[in-house]
Amino acid sequence: MKKQVEDKKAALLEAALKLFTERGFHGTSTAQISKEAGVATGTLFNYFPTKEDLINALYFDVKEKLSRSMGKDVQAQKTYKEKLRKMWYNLVEWGIENQDQFLFVGQFCSSPYITSHTREVVMEEYVFFHDLAMEGLANGELGDYPPEMITSMFYQSSRTIVDYILYSEPQDKNKAIEDGFQVVWQGVSKK
Amino acid sequence: MKKQVEDKKAALLEAALKLFTERGFHGTSTAQISKEAGVATGTLFNYFPTKEDLINALYFDVKEKLSRSMGKDVQAQKTYKEKLRKMWYNLVEWGIENQDQFLFVGQFCSSPYITSHTREVVMEEYVFFHDLAMEGLANGELGDYPPEMITSMFYQSSRTIVDYILYSEPQDKNKAIEDGFQVVWQGVSKK
DNA sequence: TCTGGTATTGACTATTTAGTCATTTTCATT
DNA sequence: AATGAAAATGACTAAATAGTCAATACCAGA
């Protein structure tokens, strides 16, 4: 029973992910989401009292997965540059392998349907990222820029490279990923 | 008469800009837009046959303004680095001074309501940008990266810095703008 | 097999929506 | 002042919407 519950909830989130990205928030009806998920219209509202709750839960879900992928094996790297490189590859590879989630985040990160509460909760998942920037500033590996600026530039650049790879389809994706890292590292590291 | 026509059209675009950014595309009714613009509901459809036509016209309008600001006085600069710096300042300052348009573009650039036709037409306004990257590659000022990658990184970084300035509100905005340029220039220039 | 509580269903509704169109207003020209 | 064509109006409609709720299905434990 518990299993089935999770199944339906996951199916609803998956359906919502696909449809919201394809057709937008108000462009997708709750009926369409239920149908795509293979459940009754009422079932959606058992799990998510309102449509807004649904998209906020979905946003949190996706951002959490992203944050987990992002941090994987980073602390195991020897040098600071290797830590950043690991994180870069985690980010870009996740984006390529999870296109739908990647596009969803891009489309809804500044959307009015995501509440400031959701944004705050999501933020907490990313403190380790901020800490890593602080570490680089403290040990002199990074140029003397505000940490929020560094993290933003790093994260947004990874999105830019994923977009570039998905849209321009370069022959050598790995080259593109490494090129991207070189640009960012040259940009933020201390000369 | 001609004057008034343009007034109403402009009022509709302005109202749509504000409301779409605040409440999303389907979250904003055509009635709300008409009301905000101070015209009758029918008038909107005289100028824009459908709601989609309206948002596409608006998107084109804003992107065109951005492209014009972006290129201003760039060719008058002496060195290549100065050309890029001029463009960087044009971009970031436009974003700060035109927050509403800046946010609108960010929110709708990858939205399903913007047709691929609109995207293509908008693209044409930005060939000079691509050409500038080619120029930098040809004269050895830029690192050996694909030009599309360079333009994307440059443009998206400018967006990141505007976001950073609007959201983090650093004491010294000009320092932040110049810092941003340093990061990007270090990133894409040849070492 | 029976019990009782939980999960699921889908018909239903009150509201909202994009777009229409017959009518009225505006105003340059005569 | 008279004309007429273009612009503006807003009441209207057919369709779609988020969310409800009474009825049903399910299933673990006794």
Coordinates of C-alpha atoms (C1' of nucleotides) in Angstrom, one line a residue:
Chain A
M1 CA 0.0 0.0 0.0
K2 CA 2.7 2.4 1.0
K3 CA 4.5 1.4 -2.2
Q4 CA 1.5 2.2 -4.4
V5 CA 1.0 5.5 -2.7
E6 CA 4.6 6.5 -3.6
D7 CA 4.0 5.2 -7.1
K8 CA 1.1 7.5 -7.7
K9 CA 2.8 10.5 -6.2
A10 CA 5.8 9.9 -8.3
A11 CA 3.7 9.4 -11.4
L12 CA 2.0 12.7 -10.8
L13 CA 5.3 14.5 -10.3
E14 CA 6.7 13.0 -13.4
A15 CA 3.6 13.9 -15.5
A16 CA 3.6 17.4 -14.1
L17 CA 7.3 17.8 -15.0
K18 CA 6.7 16.8 -18.6
L19 CA 3.6 18.9 -19.1
F20 CA 4.6 22.0 -17.2
T21 CA 7.8 22.2 -19.2
E22 CA 6.0 21.6 -22.5
R23 CA 3.0 23.8 -22.0
G24 CA 3.6 26.0 -19.0
F25 CA 1.9 26.1 -15.6
H26 CA -1.5 27.6 -16.4
G27 CA -1.2 26.0 -19.9
T28 CA -1.5 22.6 -18.3
S29 CA -4.8 21.6 -16.6
T30 CA -4.9 19.4 -13.6
A31 CA -7.0 17.0 -15.6
Q32 CA -4.2 16.6 -18.2
I33 CA -1.7 15.9 -15.4
S34 CA -4.0 13.3 -13.8
K35 CA -4.6 11.6 -17.2
E36 CA -0.8 11.6 -18.1
A37 CA -0.1 10.1 -14.7
G38 CA -2.9 7.5 -15.1
V39 CA -4.9 8.5 -12.0
A40 CA -8.3 10.1 -11.4
T41 CA -8.6 13.8 -11.2
G42 CA -9.4 13.7 -7.6
T43 CA -6.3 11.7 -6.7
L44 CA -4.0 14.6 -7.6
F45 CA -5.7 16.7 -4.9
N46 CA -5.2 14.0 -2.3
Y47 CA -1.4 14.4 -2.6
F48 CA -1.3 18.1 -3.6
P49 CA -4.1 20.2 -2.1
T50 CA -3.6 22.8 -4.9
K51 CA -2.0 23.0 -8.3
E52 CA 0.5 25.5 -6.8
D53 CA 1.4 23.0 -4.1
L54 CA 2.1 20.5 -6.9
I55 CA 4.5 22.7 -8.8
N56 CA 6.3 23.8 -5.6
A57 CA 6.7 20.2 -4.5
L58 CA 8.1 19.4 -8.0
Y59 CA 10.4 22.3 -7.9
F60 CA 11.8 21.2 -4.6
D61 CA 12.1 17.7 -5.7
V62 CA 14.1 18.5 -8.8
K63 CA 16.3 21.0 -7.1
E64 CA 17.1 18.5 -4.3
K65 CA 18.1 15.9 -6.9
L66 CA 20.3 18.5 -8.6
S67 CA 22.0 19.5 -5.3
R68 CA 22.7 15.9 -4.5
S69 CA 24.3 15.1 -7.9
M70 CA 26.2 18.3 -7.7
G71 CA 28.0 17.5 -4.5
K72 CA 28.8 13.9 -5.2
D73 CA 32.5 12.9 -4.6
V74 CA 33.5 16.5 -4.5
Q75 CA 35.2 16.4 -1.1
A76 CA 37.1 13.3 -2.2
Q77 CA 39.2 15.3 -4.6
K78 CA 42.7 16.2 -3.7
T79 CA 43.2 19.8 -4.9
Y80 CA 40.8 22.7 -4.8
K81 CA 40.7 22.9 -8.6
E82 CA 39.9 19.3 -8.8
K83 CA 37.0 19.8 -6.4
L84 CA 35.6 22.5 -8.6
R85 CA 36.1 20.5 -11.7
K86 CA 34.3 17.5 -10.2
M87 CA 31.4 19.7 -9.3
W88 CA 31.4 21.2 -12.8
Y89 CA 31.2 17.8 -14.4
N90 CA 28.5 16.7 -11.9
L91 CA 26.4 19.7 -12.9
V92 CA 26.8 19.5 -16.6
E93 CA 26.5 15.7 -16.9
W94 CA 23.3 15.8 -14.7
G95 CA 21.9 18.5 -17.0
I96 CA 22.5 16.5 -20.1
E97 CA 21.2 13.2 -18.7
N98 CA 18.2 14.9 -17.2
Q99 CA 17.1 17.3 -19.9
D100 CA 13.5 17.5 -18.7
Q101 CA 14.4 18.4 -15.2
F102 CA 17.1 20.7 -16.4
L103 CA 14.7 22.6 -18.6
F104 CA 12.1 22.7 -15.9
V105 CA 14.4 24.4 -13.5
G106 CA 15.5 26.9 -16.1
Q107 CA 11.9 27.7 -16.9
F108 CA 10.5 28.0 -13.4
C109 CA 13.4 29.2 -11.2
S110 CA 12.2 32.8 -11.6
S111 CA 8.5 32.0 -12.2
P112 CA 5.8 33.6 -10.0
Y113 CA 4.3 30.2 -9.2
I114 CA 7.2 29.2 -7.0
T115 CA 6.7 30.7 -3.5
S116 CA 9.5 32.5 -1.7
H117 CA 9.1 29.8 1.0
T118 CA 10.0 27.1 -1.5
R119 CA 13.0 29.2 -2.7
E120 CA 14.2 29.5 0.9
V121 CA 13.9 25.8 1.7
V122 CA 15.7 25.0 -1.6
M123 CA 18.5 27.5 -0.8
E124 CA 19.4 25.5 2.3
E125 CA 20.4 22.5 0.2
Y126 CA 23.1 24.7 -1.4
V127 CA 25.0 26.0 1.6
F128 CA 27.8 23.5 0.9
F129 CA 28.3 25.3 -2.5
H130 CA 28.6 28.6 -0.8
D131 CA 31.1 27.1 1.7
L132 CA 33.2 25.8 -1.1
A133 CA 33.5 29.3 -2.5
M134 CA 34.5 30.6 0.9
E135 CA 37.1 27.8 1.1
G136 CA 38.6 28.9 -2.2
L137 CA 38.6 32.5 -1.2
A138 CA 40.3 31.7 2.2
N139 CA 43.0 29.6 0.7
G140 CA 43.7 32.1 -2.1
E141 CA 42.7 29.8 -5.0
L142 CA 39.9 32.2 -6.1
G143 CA 40.0 35.8 -7.2
D144 CA 38.8 38.4 -4.8
Y145 CA 35.2 38.5 -5.7
P146 CA 32.1 38.2 -3.5
P147 CA 31.2 34.5 -2.9
E148 CA 27.6 34.9 -4.1
M149 CA 29.0 36.3 -7.3
I150 CA 31.3 33.3 -7.7
T151 CA 28.7 30.7 -7.0
S152 CA 26.2 32.4 -9.4
M153 CA 28.7 32.7 -12.2
F154 CA 29.8 29.1 -11.7
Y155 CA 26.2 27.7 -11.6
Q156 CA 24.9 29.8 -14.4
S157 CA 27.9 29.0 -16.6
S158 CA 27.2 25.3 -16.1
R159 CA 23.6 25.9 -17.3
T160 CA 25.0 27.9 -20.3
I161 CA 27.2 25.0 -21.3
V162 CA 24.4 22.4 -21.0
D163 CA 22.2 24.6 -23.1
Y164 CA 25.1 25.0 -25.6
I165 CA 25.6 21.2 -25.8
L166 CA 21.9 20.4 -26.1
Y167 CA 21.2 23.1 -28.6
S168 CA 24.4 23.4 -30.7
E169 CA 25.2 19.7 -30.5
P170 CA 29.0 20.0 -30.8
Q171 CA 30.7 16.8 -32.2
D172 CA 32.7 16.4 -29.1
K173 CA 30.6 17.0 -26.0
N174 CA 33.4 16.1 -23.6
K175 CA 35.6 18.8 -25.2
A176 CA 32.8 21.3 -24.7
I177 CA 32.4 20.4 -21.1
E178 CA 36.1 20.7 -20.5
D179 CA 36.3 24.0 -22.5
G180 CA 33.5 25.3 -20.3
F181 CA 35.4 24.4 -17.2
Q182 CA 38.5 26.1 -18.5
V183 CA 36.6 29.3 -19.1
V184 CA 35.1 29.3 -15.7
W185 CA 38.3 28.4 -13.9
Q186 CA 40.3 31.0 -15.7
G187 CA 37.5 33.5 -14.9
V188 CA 37.2 32.9 -11.1
S189 CA 40.7 31.6 -10.1
K190 CA 43.4 33.9 -8.8
K191 CA 46.0 34.8 -11.4
Chain B
M1 CA -4.8 59.4 -35.3
K2 CA -1.6 57.5 -36.2
K3 CA -0.2 58.8 -32.9
Q4 CA -3.1 57.5 -30.8
V5 CA -2.9 54.1 -32.5
E6 CA 0.7 53.8 -31.5
D7 CA -0.2 55.0 -28.0
K8 CA -2.7 52.2 -27.5
K9 CA -0.4 49.6 -28.9
A10 CA 2.4 50.7 -26.7
A11 CA 0.1 50.8 -23.7
L12 CA -1.0 47.3 -24.3
L13 CA 2.6 46.1 -24.7
E14 CA 3.6 47.9 -21.5
A15 CA 0.7 46.4 -19.6
A16 CA 1.4 42.9 -20.9
L17 CA 5.1 43.2 -19.9
K18 CA 4.2 44.1 -16.4
L19 CA 1.5 41.5 -15.9
F20 CA 3.1 38.6 -17.8
T21 CA 6.2 39.0 -15.6
E22 CA 4.2 39.2 -12.4
R23 CA 1.7 36.5 -13.0
G24 CA 2.8 34.4 -16.0
F25 CA 1.3 34.0 -19.4
H26 CA -1.8 32.0 -18.7
G27 CA -2.0 33.6 -15.3
T28 CA -2.8 36.9 -16.9
S29 CA -6.2 37.3 -18.7
T30 CA -6.6 39.4 -21.8
A31 CA -9.2 41.4 -19.8
Q32 CA -6.6 42.3 -17.2
I33 CA -4.2 43.5 -19.8
S34 CA -6.8 45.6 -21.5
K35 CA -7.8 47.1 -18.2
E36 CA -4.2 47.9 -17.2
A37 CA -3.6 49.5 -20.6
G38 CA -6.8 51.5 -20.2
V39 CA -8.5 50.2 -23.4
A40 CA -11.5 48.0 -24.1
T41 CA -11.2 44.2 -24.3
G42 CA -11.9 44.2 -28.0
T43 CA -9.1 46.7 -28.7
L44 CA -6.4 44.3 -27.7
F45 CA -7.5 42.0 -30.5
N46 CA -7.5 44.7 -33.0
Y47 CA -3.7 44.9 -32.6
F48 CA -2.9 41.4 -31.6
P49 CA -5.2 38.7 -33.1
T50 CA -4.4 36.3 -30.3
K51 CA -2.9 36.4 -26.9
E52 CA 0.1 34.4 -28.3
D53 CA 0.6 37.1 -31.0
L54 CA 0.8 39.6 -28.2
I55 CA 3.4 37.9 -26.2
N56 CA 5.5 37.1 -29.3
A57 CA 5.3 40.8 -30.4
L58 CA 6.3 41.8 -26.9
Y59 CA 9.2 39.4 -26.8
F60 CA 10.4 40.6 -30.2
D61 CA 10.1 44.2 -29.0
V62 CA 12.1 43.8 -25.9
K63 CA 14.8 41.7 -27.5
E64 CA 15.2 44.3 -30.2
K65 CA 15.6 47.1 -27.7
L66 CA 18.2 45.0 -25.9
S67 CA 20.1 44.3 -29.0
R68 CA 20.2 48.0 -29.9
S69 CA 21.4 49.0 -26.5
M70 CA 24.0 46.2 -26.5
G71 CA 25.7 47.4 -29.7
K72 CA 25.8 51.1 -28.9
D73 CA 29.2 52.7 -29.5
V74 CA 30.9 49.4 -29.5
Q75 CA 32.6 49.8 -32.8
A76 CA 33.9 53.2 -31.7
Q77 CA 36.2 51.6 -29.2
K78 CA 39.9 51.4 -30.0
T79 CA 41.0 47.9 -28.7
Y80 CA 39.2 44.6 -28.9
K81 CA 39.1 44.4 -25.1
E82 CA 37.5 47.8 -25.0
K83 CA 34.8 46.8 -27.5
L84 CA 33.9 43.8 -25.3
R85 CA 34.0 45.9 -22.2
K86 CA 31.7 48.5 -23.8
M87 CA 29.2 45.8 -24.7
W88 CA 29.4 44.3 -21.3
Y89 CA 28.5 47.7 -19.7
N90 CA 25.8 48.3 -22.2
L91 CA 24.2 44.9 -21.4
V92 CA 24.5 45.1 -17.6
E93 CA 23.4 48.8 -17.4
W94 CA 20.4 48.1 -19.6
G95 CA 19.4 45.2 -17.4
I96 CA 19.6 47.3 -14.3
E97 CA 17.7 50.3 -15.8
N98 CA 15.1 48.1 -17.4
Q99 CA 14.4 45.5 -14.7
D100 CA 11.0 44.7 -16.0
Q101 CA 12.1 44.0 -19.5
F102 CA 15.2 42.2 -18.2
L103 CA 13.1 39.9 -16.0
F104 CA 10.6 39.3 -18.8
V105 CA 13.3 38.1 -21.2
G106 CA 14.7 35.8 -18.5
Q107 CA 11.3 34.3 -17.8
F108 CA 10.1 33.8 -21.3
C109 CA 13.2 33.1 -23.4
S110 CA 12.7 29.4 -23.0
S111 CA 8.9 29.5 -22.6
P112 CA 6.7 27.4 -24.8
Y113 CA 4.6 30.4 -25.7
I114 CA 7.3 32.0 -27.8
T115 CA 7.3 30.4 -31.3
S116 CA 10.4 29.2 -33.0
H117 CA 9.6 31.7 -35.8
T118 CA 9.9 34.6 -33.2
R119 CA 13.1 33.1 -32.0
E120 CA 14.6 33.0 -35.5
V121 CA 13.6 36.5 -36.3
V122 CA 15.1 37.7 -33.0
M123 CA 18.3 35.8 -33.7
E124 CA 18.9 37.9 -36.8
E125 CA 19.3 41.0 -34.6
Y126 CA 22.3 39.4 -32.9
V127 CA 24.5 38.5 -35.8
F128 CA 26.8 41.4 -35.0
F129 CA 27.4 39.8 -31.7
H130 CA 28.5 36.6 -33.3
D131 CA 30.7 38.5 -35.7
L132 CA 32.4 40.2 -32.8
A133 CA 33.3 36.8 -31.4
M134 CA 34.7 35.7 -34.8
E135 CA 36.7 38.9 -34.9
G136 CA 38.3 38.1 -31.5
L137 CA 39.0 34.6 -32.6
A138 CA 40.6 35.7 -35.8
N139 CA 42.9 38.3 -34.2
G140 CA 43.9 35.9 -31.4
E141 CA 42.4 38.0 -28.6
L142 CA 40.0 35.1 -27.6
G143 CA 40.8 31.6 -26.4
D144 CA 40.2 28.8 -28.9
Y145 CA 36.6 28.1 -28.1
P146 CA 33.5 27.8 -30.4
P147 CA 32.1 31.2 -31.1
E148 CA 28.6 30.2 -30.0
M149 CA 30.0 29.1 -26.7
I150 CA 31.8 32.4 -26.3
T151 CA 28.7 34.5 -27.1
S152 CA 26.5 32.4 -24.8
M153 CA 28.9 32.6 -21.9
F154 CA 29.3 36.3 -22.4
Y155 CA 25.6 37.0 -22.6
Q156 CA 24.5 34.7 -19.8
S157 CA 27.2 36.0 -17.6
S158 CA 25.9 39.5 -18.1
R159 CA 22.5 38.2 -17.0
T160 CA 24.1 36.6 -13.9
I161 CA 25.7 39.8 -12.9
V162 CA 22.5 41.8 -13.3
D163 CA 20.7 39.2 -11.2
Y164 CA 23.4 39.4 -8.6
I165 CA 23.2 43.2 -8.5
L166 CA 19.4 43.3 -8.3
Y167 CA 19.2 40.5 -5.8
S168 CA 22.3 40.8 -3.6
E169 CA 22.4 44.6 -3.8
P170 CA 26.1 45.0 -3.3
Q171 CA 27.2 48.4 -1.9
D172 CA 29.3 49.2 -4.9
K173 CA 27.4 48.3 -8.1
N174 CA 30.1 49.7 -10.4
K175 CA 32.6 47.5 -8.7
A176 CA 30.3 44.5 -9.3
I177 CA 29.9 45.3 -12.9
E178 CA 33.7 45.7 -13.4
D179 CA 34.4 42.5 -11.4
G180 CA 32.0 40.7 -13.6
F181 CA 33.7 41.9 -16.7
Q182 CA 37.1 40.8 -15.3
V183 CA 35.8 37.3 -14.7
V184 CA 34.4 37.0 -18.2
W185 CA 37.4 38.5 -19.9
Q186 CA 39.8 36.3 -17.9
G187 CA 37.6 33.4 -18.9
V188 CA 37.4 33.9 -22.6
S189 CA 40.5 35.8 -23.6
K190 CA 43.6 34.1 -24.7
K191 CA 46.3 33.6 -22.0
Chain C
dT1 C1' -15.0 -13.9 6.6
dC2 C1' -15.9 -9.6 8.6
dT3 C1' -14.5 -4.8 10.0
dG4 C1' -13.0 -0.3 9.6
dG5 C1' -10.1 3.0 8.0
dT6 C1' -7.7 4.7 4.1
dA7 C1' -6.9 5.4 -0.9
dT8 C1' -9.3 6.2 -5.2
dT9 C1' -12.7 7.5 -8.2
dG10 C1' -15.0 10.7 -11.6
dA11 C1' -19.3 13.2 -12.2
dC12 C1' -20.2 17.7 -11.0
dT13 C1' -20.1 23.0 -10.3
dA14 C1' -19.1 27.8 -10.0
dT15 C1' -16.0 30.6 -12.1
dT16 C1' -13.0 32.2 -15.5
dT17 C1' -11.3 32.6 -20.2
dA18 C1' -10.0 33.9 -25.1
dG19 C1' -12.0 35.8 -28.7
dT20 C1' -16.4 37.8 -31.4
dC21 C1' -19.2 41.3 -33.4
dA22 C1' -22.9 44.6 -33.8
dT23 C1' -22.8 49.2 -32.5
dT24 C1' -20.8 53.6 -31.5
dT25 C1' -17.1 57.1 -31.6
dT26 C1' -13.5 59.6 -33.8
dC27 C1' -11.6 62.6 -37.1
dA28 C1' -9.4 63.8 -41.7
dT29 C1' -11.2 65.4 -45.7
dT30 C1' -14.5 67.8 -48.4
Chain D
dA1 C1' -21.4 70.9 -41.5
dA2 C1' -21.5 66.5 -43.9
dT3 C1' -19.2 62.2 -45.1
dG4 C1' -17.3 57.8 -44.5
dA5 C1' -13.8 54.8 -43.3
dA6 C1' -11.1 53.3 -39.6
dA7 C1' -10.7 52.6 -34.7
dA8 C1' -12.7 51.6 -30.3
dT9 C1' -16.1 49.6 -27.5
dG10 C1' -18.1 46.1 -24.1
dA11 C1' -21.8 42.8 -23.7
dC12 C1' -21.7 38.3 -25.0
dT13 C1' -20.6 33.1 -25.6
dA14 C1' -18.8 28.5 -25.9
dA15 C1' -15.3 26.2 -23.9
dA16 C1' -12.3 25.1 -20.3
dT17 C1' -10.8 25.2 -15.4
dA18 C1' -9.5 24.1 -10.3
dG19 C1' -11.2 22.0 -6.9
dT20 C1' -15.2 19.1 -4.3
dC21 C1' -17.4 15.3 -2.5
dA22 C1' -20.4 11.3 -2.1
dA23 C1' -19.7 6.8 -3.4
dT24 C1' -16.7 2.9 -4.2
dA25 C1' -12.6 -0.1 -4.0
dC26 C1' -9.0 -1.9 -1.4
dC27 C1' -6.7 -4.4 2.1
dA28 C1' -4.5 -5.4 6.8
dG29 C1' -5.6 -7.4 10.9
dA30 C1' -9.0 -10.0 13.9

